[in-house]
């Protein structure tokens, strides 16, 4: 079944962090809200969409625990479709993963998803480059079921992908891995889970059928890296070299061969570049992302700051504003209809988002070279938003 709503294009991109720190108090009022999008016509893609890859920060969440959803659009050669600009929509099913018995539901007694995602979906923009992270996407309420989320293209519902969530440990094979309904999983170990910064670590990936090594596995695995600040409980997907450096040999993943016998040691795979962070390396099968596993790392004990022109406290403030931005805008737009179609406000907001990302990534050509300049720009946006609401 397809929804009849017209998809939005006035999309505000999702932030990459969710920690809270000191900045104007009114921001905090919206930290648990989700995005509300405008009801305008969506754009079309270049027509090369073939499939999606879906991953999450936690496929075995507790009830009432929000999880993230990462969506990669790919072409027929399984390359990321960087100019993908369609809208994707979502369906939610509850049931039993072991028996593949699923029932479509829209009932709030089973899950909670932001109403704009439920109604309008997610509209890919050029800044997504074919890869979108929707933070705090969905929570599941009834612990007696597994859940399946389907992502499909609004212009061609035959192009879709499912991801399964096992709530409150319904999947007995979870351990530190996220397994699919057949018991297939990737079991991840390392030579050092508490490395220092700039210390390369090994990662061993074992393909398993339940707990037995699957020596026949010939899949291609891909890697994703998440970070978590010391005072945060949320994982944030990153590709920034500010946070980590990965062996370039595996930029396109790794395909298992018969000589691997179901297990591969990736020597000196990755090093982590920032102290006082935890990191999660997620490994997943590119053709069946429900076959996945992860390993977490705790890095460093000493606070450092390597971003020119900003102190550690100021960087924390920028990251906090960046993390709350999407929910803040969503809440304001849902309350004040005059904000939804104001082009000046939207351009100011998008420019500020780009500038914050430049600061966080320590871009040498960042728009604002010190905190005062950034904060003045943020106040200009805030005052203009209040003036037109």
PDB file of N, CA, C and O in Angstrom, residues 6-61:
ATOM      1  N   UNK A   6       1.690  14.144  -0.742  1.00  0.00           N
ATOM      2  CA  UNK A   6       2.706  14.683  -1.645  1.00  0.00           C
ATOM      3  C   UNK A   6       3.978  14.877  -0.867  1.00  0.00           C
ATOM      4  O   UNK A   6       3.974  15.416   0.231  1.00  0.00           O
ATOM      5  N   UNK A   7       5.104  14.428  -1.409  1.00  0.00           N
ATOM      6  CA  UNK A   7       6.362  14.431  -0.651  1.00  0.00           C
ATOM      7  C   UNK A   7       6.971  15.819  -0.605  1.00  0.00           C
ATOM      8  O   UNK A   7       6.794  16.627  -1.500  1.00  0.00           O
ATOM      9  N   UNK A   8       7.721  16.102   0.455  1.00  0.00           N
ATOM     10  CA  UNK A   8       8.324  17.419   0.632  1.00  0.00           C
ATOM     11  C   UNK A   8       9.671  17.570  -0.047  1.00  0.00           C
ATOM     12  O   UNK A   8      10.374  16.618  -0.273  1.00  0.00           O
ATOM     13  N   UNK A   9      10.029  18.831  -0.321  1.00  0.00           N
ATOM     14  CA  UNK A   9      11.406  19.111  -0.735  1.00  0.00           C
ATOM     15  C   UNK A   9      12.101  20.062   0.204  1.00  0.00           C
ATOM     16  O   UNK A   9      13.312  20.121   0.228  1.00  0.00           O
ATOM     17  N   UNK A  10      11.344  20.851   0.975  1.00  0.00           N
ATOM     18  CA  UNK A  10      11.982  21.817   1.892  1.00  0.00           C
ATOM     19  C   UNK A  10      12.548  21.065   3.073  1.00  0.00           C
ATOM     20  O   UNK A  10      12.110  21.177   4.198  1.00  0.00           O
ATOM     21  N   UNK A  11      13.534  20.253   2.793  1.00  0.00           N
ATOM     22  CA  UNK A  11      14.089  19.331   3.788  1.00  0.00           C
ATOM     23  C   UNK A  11      15.228  19.973   4.557  1.00  0.00           C
ATOM     24  O   UNK A  11      16.124  20.551   3.990  1.00  0.00           O
ATOM     25  N   UNK A  12      15.214  19.871   5.882  1.00  0.00           N
ATOM     26  CA  UNK A  12      16.333  20.311   6.703  1.00  0.00           C
ATOM     27  C   UNK A  12      17.127  19.066   7.074  1.00  0.00           C
ATOM     28  O   UNK A  12      16.597  18.119   7.645  1.00  0.00           O
ATOM     29  N   UNK A  13      18.419  18.984   6.767  1.00  0.00           N
ATOM     30  CA  UNK A  13      19.213  17.775   6.975  1.00  0.00           C
ATOM     31  C   UNK A  13      19.380  17.451   8.439  1.00  0.00           C
ATOM     32  O   UNK A  13      19.397  18.311   9.300  1.00  0.00           O
ATOM     33  N   UNK A  14      19.562  16.144   8.743  1.00  0.00           N
ATOM     34  CA  UNK A  14      19.673  15.676  10.110  1.00  0.00           C
ATOM     35  C   UNK A  14      21.056  15.943  10.672  1.00  0.00           C
ATOM     36  O   UNK A  14      22.041  15.827   9.976  1.00  0.00           O
ATOM     37  N   UNK A  15      21.145  16.322  11.970  1.00  0.00           N
ATOM     38  CA  UNK A  15      22.458  16.562  12.566  1.00  0.00           C
ATOM     39  C   UNK A  15      23.198  15.277  12.815  1.00  0.00           C
ATOM     40  O   UNK A  15      22.641  14.190  12.732  1.00  0.00           O
ATOM     41  N   UNK A  16      24.468  15.409  13.140  1.00  0.00           N
ATOM     42  CA  UNK A  16      25.305  14.231  13.317  1.00  0.00           C
ATOM     43  C   UNK A  16      25.679  13.971  14.754  1.00  0.00           C
ATOM     44  O   UNK A  16      26.511  13.141  15.039  1.00  0.00           O
ATOM     45  N   UNK A  17      25.087  14.681  15.726  1.00  0.00           N
ATOM     46  CA  UNK A  17      25.379  14.439  17.124  1.00  0.00           C
ATOM     47  C   UNK A  17      24.194  14.831  17.959  1.00  0.00           C
ATOM     48  O   UNK A  17      23.373  15.622  17.551  1.00  0.00           O
ATOM     49  N   UNK A  18      24.052  14.241  19.144  1.00  0.00           N
ATOM     50  CA  UNK A  18      22.888  14.510  19.963  1.00  0.00           C
ATOM     51  C   UNK A  18      23.235  14.832  21.400  1.00  0.00           C
ATOM     52  O   UNK A  18      22.400  14.739  22.282  1.00  0.00           O
ATOM     53  N   UNK A  19      24.486  15.200  21.711  1.00  0.00           N
ATOM     54  CA  UNK A  19      24.838  15.546  23.061  1.00  0.00           C
ATOM     55  C   UNK A  19      24.306  16.923  23.404  1.00  0.00           C
ATOM     56  O   UNK A  19      24.103  17.756  22.544  1.00  0.00           O
ATOM     57  N   UNK A  20      24.058  17.182  24.723  1.00  0.00           N
ATOM     58  CA  UNK A  20      23.523  18.442  25.174  1.00  0.00           C
ATOM     59  C   UNK A  20      24.549  19.157  26.030  1.00  0.00           C
ATOM     60  O   UNK A  20      25.128  18.594  26.931  1.00  0.00           O
ATOM     61  N   UNK A  21      24.735  20.466  25.750  1.00  0.00           N
ATOM     62  CA  UNK A  21      25.625  21.243  26.578  1.00  0.00           C
ATOM     63  C   UNK A  21      25.047  22.649  26.714  1.00  0.00           C
ATOM     64  O   UNK A  21      23.862  22.843  26.505  1.00  0.00           O
ATOM     65  N   UNK A  22      25.873  23.626  27.075  1.00  0.00           N
ATOM     66  CA  UNK A  22      25.364  24.939  27.439  1.00  0.00           C
ATOM     67  C   UNK A  22      25.188  25.822  26.215  1.00  0.00           C
ATOM     68  O   UNK A  22      26.138  26.170  25.536  1.00  0.00           O
ATOM     69  N   UNK A  23      23.961  26.244  25.950  1.00  0.00           N
ATOM     70  CA  UNK A  23      23.621  27.246  24.982  1.00  0.00           C
ATOM     71  C   UNK A  23      22.199  27.678  25.284  1.00  0.00           C
ATOM     72  O   UNK A  23      21.596  27.149  26.208  1.00  0.00           O
ATOM     73  N   UNK A  24      21.599  28.659  24.578  1.00  0.00           N
ATOM     74  CA  UNK A  24      20.323  29.235  24.997  1.00  0.00           C
ATOM     75  C   UNK A  24      19.282  28.192  25.392  1.00  0.00           C
ATOM     76  O   UNK A  24      19.031  27.232  24.663  1.00  0.00           O
ATOM     77  N   UNK A  25      18.614  28.432  26.524  1.00  0.00           N
ATOM     78  CA  UNK A  25      17.789  27.429  27.182  1.00  0.00           C
ATOM     79  C   UNK A  25      16.633  26.947  26.320  1.00  0.00           C
ATOM     80  O   UNK A  25      16.233  25.798  26.407  1.00  0.00           O
ATOM     81  N   UNK A  26      16.105  27.841  25.457  1.00  0.00           N
ATOM     82  CA  UNK A  26      14.927  27.440  24.691  1.00  0.00           C
ATOM     83  C   UNK A  26      15.201  26.286  23.750  1.00  0.00           C
ATOM     84  O   UNK A  26      14.294  25.572  23.361  1.00  0.00           O
ATOM     85  N   UNK A  27      16.469  26.070  23.386  1.00  0.00           N
ATOM     86  CA  UNK A  27      16.818  24.941  22.526  1.00  0.00           C
ATOM     87  C   UNK A  27      16.408  23.624  23.170  1.00  0.00           C
ATOM     88  O   UNK A  27      15.939  22.704  22.504  1.00  0.00           O
ATOM     89  N   UNK A  28      16.571  23.501  24.491  1.00  0.00           N
ATOM     90  CA  UNK A  28      16.329  22.232  25.164  1.00  0.00           C
ATOM     91  C   UNK A  28      14.883  21.790  25.065  1.00  0.00           C
ATOM     92  O   UNK A  28      14.580  20.606  25.166  1.00  0.00           O
ATOM     93  N   UNK A  29      13.962  22.740  24.856  1.00  0.00           N
ATOM     94  CA  UNK A  29      12.554  22.379  24.831  1.00  0.00           C
ATOM     95  C   UNK A  29      12.218  21.436  23.690  1.00  0.00           C
ATOM     96  O   UNK A  29      11.184  20.784  23.702  1.00  0.00           O
ATOM     97  N   UNK A  30      13.135  21.354  22.697  1.00  0.00           N
ATOM     98  CA  UNK A  30      12.783  20.607  21.490  1.00  0.00           C
ATOM     99  C   UNK A  30      13.663  19.401  21.263  1.00  0.00           C
ATOM    100  O   UNK A  30      13.610  18.781  20.217  1.00  0.00           O
ATOM    101  N   UNK A  31      14.473  19.003  22.256  1.00  0.00           N
ATOM    102  CA  UNK A  31      15.440  17.932  22.029  1.00  0.00           C
ATOM    103  C   UNK A  31      14.810  16.578  21.786  1.00  0.00           C
ATOM    104  O   UNK A  31      15.428  15.681  21.247  1.00  0.00           O
ATOM    105  N   UNK A  32      13.538  16.385  22.178  1.00  0.00           N
ATOM    106  CA  UNK A  32      12.892  15.085  21.978  1.00  0.00           C
ATOM    107  C   UNK A  32      11.868  15.123  20.874  1.00  0.00           C
ATOM    108  O   UNK A  32      11.067  14.211  20.728  1.00  0.00           O
ATOM    109  N   UNK A  33      11.886  16.190  20.077  1.00  0.00           N
ATOM    110  CA  UNK A  33      10.946  16.310  18.978  1.00  0.00           C
ATOM    111  C   UNK A  33      11.568  15.754  17.709  1.00  0.00           C
ATOM    112  O   UNK A  33      12.755  15.482  17.639  1.00  0.00           O
ATOM    113  N   UNK A  34      10.749  15.628  16.679  1.00  0.00           N
ATOM    114  CA  UNK A  34      11.230  15.155  15.392  1.00  0.00           C
ATOM    115  C   UNK A  34      10.916  16.191  14.329  1.00  0.00           C
ATOM    116  O   UNK A  34      10.222  17.170  14.566  1.00  0.00           O
ATOM    117  N   UNK A  35      11.341  15.935  13.097  1.00  0.00           N
ATOM    118  CA  UNK A  35      11.269  16.903  12.026  1.00  0.00           C
ATOM    119  C   UNK A  35       9.877  16.967  11.423  1.00  0.00           C
ATOM    120  O   UNK A  35       9.206  15.974  11.225  1.00  0.00           O
ATOM    121  N   UNK A  36       9.397  18.182  11.114  1.00  0.00           N
ATOM    122  CA  UNK A  36       8.158  18.381  10.391  1.00  0.00           C
ATOM    123  C   UNK A  36       8.487  19.031   9.072  1.00  0.00           C
ATOM    124  O   UNK A  36       9.090  20.089   9.038  1.00  0.00           O
ATOM    125  N   UNK A  37       8.049  18.417   7.977  1.00  0.00           N
ATOM    126  CA  UNK A  37       8.415  18.900   6.653  1.00  0.00           C
ATOM    127  C   UNK A  37       7.251  19.553   5.949  1.00  0.00           C
ATOM    128  O   UNK A  37       6.090  19.322   6.256  1.00  0.00           O
ATOM    129  N   UNK A  38       7.570  20.395   4.992  1.00  0.00           N
ATOM    130  CA  UNK A  38       6.566  21.096   4.225  1.00  0.00           C
ATOM    131  C   UNK A  38       5.941  20.180   3.198  1.00  0.00           C
ATOM    132  O   UNK A  38       6.549  19.268   2.676  1.00  0.00           O
ATOM    133  N   UNK A  39       4.705  20.466   2.857  1.00  0.00           N
ATOM    134  CA  UNK A  39       3.942  19.641   1.938  1.00  0.00           C
ATOM    135  C   UNK A  39       4.072  20.210   0.534  1.00  0.00           C
ATOM    136  O   UNK A  39       3.205  20.903   0.037  1.00  0.00           O
ATOM    137  N   UNK A  40       5.203  19.936  -0.122  1.00  0.00           N
ATOM    138  CA  UNK A  40       5.446  20.410  -1.467  1.00  0.00           C
ATOM    139  C   UNK A  40       5.937  19.249  -2.309  1.00  0.00           C
ATOM    140  O   UNK A  40       6.291  18.194  -1.807  1.00  0.00           O
ATOM    141  N   UNK A  41       5.973  19.460  -3.608  1.00  0.00           N
ATOM    142  CA  UNK A  41       6.287  18.362  -4.523  1.00  0.00           C
ATOM    143  C   UNK A  41       7.753  17.975  -4.453  1.00  0.00           C
ATOM    144  O   UNK A  41       8.628  18.829  -4.422  1.00  0.00           O
ATOM    145  N   UNK A  42       8.027  16.673  -4.478  1.00  0.00           N
ATOM    146  CA  UNK A  42       9.408  16.211  -4.428  1.00  0.00           C
ATOM    147  C   UNK A  42      10.044  16.210  -5.803  1.00  0.00           C
ATOM    148  O   UNK A  42       9.363  16.189  -6.820  1.00  0.00           O
ATOM    149  N   UNK A  43      11.351  16.196  -5.824  1.00  0.00           N
ATOM    150  CA  UNK A  43      12.077  16.111  -7.083  1.00  0.00           C
ATOM    151  C   UNK A  43      12.279  14.653  -7.459  1.00  0.00           C
ATOM    152  O   UNK A  43      11.972  13.752  -6.709  1.00  0.00           O
ATOM    153  N   UNK A  44      12.821  14.424  -8.626  1.00  0.00           N
ATOM    154  CA  UNK A  44      13.025  13.060  -9.096  1.00  0.00           C
ATOM    155  C   UNK A  44      14.500  12.743  -9.166  1.00  0.00           C
ATOM    156  O   UNK A  44      15.350  13.612  -9.256  1.00  0.00           O
ATOM    157  N   UNK A  45      14.812  11.468  -9.180  1.00  0.00           N
ATOM    158  CA  UNK A  45      16.208  11.054  -9.241  1.00  0.00           C
ATOM    159  C   UNK A  45      16.661  10.955 -10.681  1.00  0.00           C
ATOM    160  O   UNK A  45      15.921  11.226 -11.616  1.00  0.00           O
ATOM    161  N   UNK A  46      17.889  10.509 -10.867  1.00  0.00           N
ATOM    162  CA  UNK A  46      18.402  10.380 -12.226  1.00  0.00           C
ATOM    163  C   UNK A  46      17.940   9.086 -12.884  1.00  0.00           C
ATOM    164  O   UNK A  46      18.337   8.782 -13.994  1.00  0.00           O
ATOM    165  N   UNK A  47      17.143   8.283 -12.192  1.00  0.00           N
ATOM    166  CA  UNK A  47      16.562   7.085 -12.778  1.00  0.00           C
ATOM    167  C   UNK A  47      17.380   5.839 -12.641  1.00  0.00           C
ATOM    168  O   UNK A  47      16.994   4.792 -13.150  1.00  0.00           O
ATOM    169  N   UNK A  48      18.555   5.917 -11.956  1.00  0.00           N
ATOM    170  CA  UNK A  48      19.444   4.771 -11.864  1.00  0.00           C
ATOM    171  C   UNK A  48      19.309   3.995 -10.557  1.00  0.00           C
ATOM    172  O   UNK A  48      20.089   3.099 -10.290  1.00  0.00           O
ATOM    173  N   UNK A  49      18.332   4.343  -9.719  1.00  0.00           N
ATOM    174  CA  UNK A  49      18.175   3.646  -8.446  1.00  0.00           C
ATOM    175  C   UNK A  49      17.892   2.171  -8.678  1.00  0.00           C
ATOM    176  O   UNK A  49      17.028   1.809  -9.476  1.00  0.00           O
ATOM    177  N   UNK A  50      18.636   1.324  -7.955  1.00  0.00           N
ATOM    178  CA  UNK A  50      18.422  -0.110  -8.064  1.00  0.00           C
ATOM    179  C   UNK A  50      18.077  -0.748  -6.726  1.00  0.00           C
ATOM    180  O   UNK A  50      17.263  -1.669  -6.669  1.00  0.00           O
ATOM    181  N   UNK A  51      18.686  -0.289  -5.613  1.00  0.00           N
ATOM    182  CA  UNK A  51      18.439  -0.901  -4.315  1.00  0.00           C
ATOM    183  C   UNK A  51      18.875   0.028  -3.193  1.00  0.00           C
ATOM    184  O   UNK A  51      19.520   1.047  -3.441  1.00  0.00           O
ATOM    185  N   UNK A  52      18.507  -0.337  -1.980  1.00  0.00           N
ATOM    186  CA  UNK A  52      18.907   0.399  -0.791  1.00  0.00           C
ATOM    187  C   UNK A  52      19.729  -0.506   0.128  1.00  0.00           C
ATOM    188  O   UNK A  52      19.575  -1.727   0.119  1.00  0.00           O
ATOM    189  N   UNK A  53      20.576   0.107   0.926  1.00  0.00           N
ATOM    190  CA  UNK A  53      21.230  -0.550   2.048  1.00  0.00           C
ATOM    191  C   UNK A  53      20.776   0.166   3.317  1.00  0.00           C
ATOM    192  O   UNK A  53      20.811   1.395   3.387  1.00  0.00           O
ATOM    193  N   UNK A  54      20.331  -0.599   4.313  1.00  0.00           N
ATOM    194  CA  UNK A  54      19.851  -0.040   5.572  1.00  0.00           C
ATOM    195  C   UNK A  54      20.707  -0.552   6.719  1.00  0.00           C
ATOM    196  O   UNK A  54      20.976  -1.749   6.809  1.00  0.00           O
ATOM    197  N   UNK A  55      21.120   0.341   7.585  1.00  0.00           N
ATOM    198  CA  UNK A  55      21.800  -0.052   8.816  1.00  0.00           C
ATOM    199  C   UNK A  55      21.244   0.796   9.958  1.00  0.00           C
ATOM    200  O   UNK A  55      20.542   1.780   9.734  1.00  0.00           O
ATOM    201  N   UNK A  56      21.586   0.400  11.177  1.00  0.00           N
ATOM    202  CA  UNK A  56      21.100   1.103  12.353  1.00  0.00           C
ATOM    203  C   UNK A  56      22.160   1.075  13.429  1.00  0.00           C
ATOM    204  O   UNK A  56      23.090   0.264  13.379  1.00  0.00           O
ATOM    205  N   UNK A  57      22.035   1.978  14.403  1.00  0.00           N
ATOM    206  CA  UNK A  57      22.976   1.980  15.512  1.00  0.00           C
ATOM    207  C   UNK A  57      22.678   0.887  16.518  1.00  0.00           C
ATOM    208  O   UNK A  57      23.521   0.540  17.333  1.00  0.00           O
ATOM    209  N   UNK A  58      21.466   0.302  16.487  1.00  0.00           N
ATOM    210  CA  UNK A  58      21.103  -0.760  17.438  1.00  0.00           C
ATOM    211  C   UNK A  58      19.909  -1.529  16.899  1.00  0.00           C
ATOM    212  O   UNK A  58      18.792  -1.016  16.887  1.00  0.00           O
ATOM    213  N   UNK A  59      20.119  -2.768  16.459  1.00  0.00           N
ATOM    214  CA  UNK A  59      19.020  -3.578  15.938  1.00  0.00           C
ATOM    215  C   UNK A  59      18.373  -4.438  17.013  1.00  0.00           C
ATOM    216  O   UNK A  59      17.449  -5.187  16.731  1.00  0.00           O
ATOM    217  N   UNK A  60      18.865  -4.346  18.237  1.00  0.00           N
ATOM    218  CA  UNK A  60      18.246  -5.051  19.364  1.00  0.00           C
ATOM    219  C   UNK A  60      17.976  -4.058  20.498  1.00  0.00           C
ATOM    220  O   UNK A  60      18.520  -4.171  21.593  1.00  0.00           O
ATOM    221  N   UNK A  61      17.136  -3.063  20.246  1.00  0.00           N
ATOM    222  CA  UNK A  61      16.916  -2.024  21.255  1.00  0.00           C
ATOM    223  C   UNK A  61      15.968  -2.490  22.351  1.00  0.00           C
ATOM    224  O   UNK A  61      15.236  -3.471  22.195  1.00  0.00           O
TER     225      UNK A  61
END
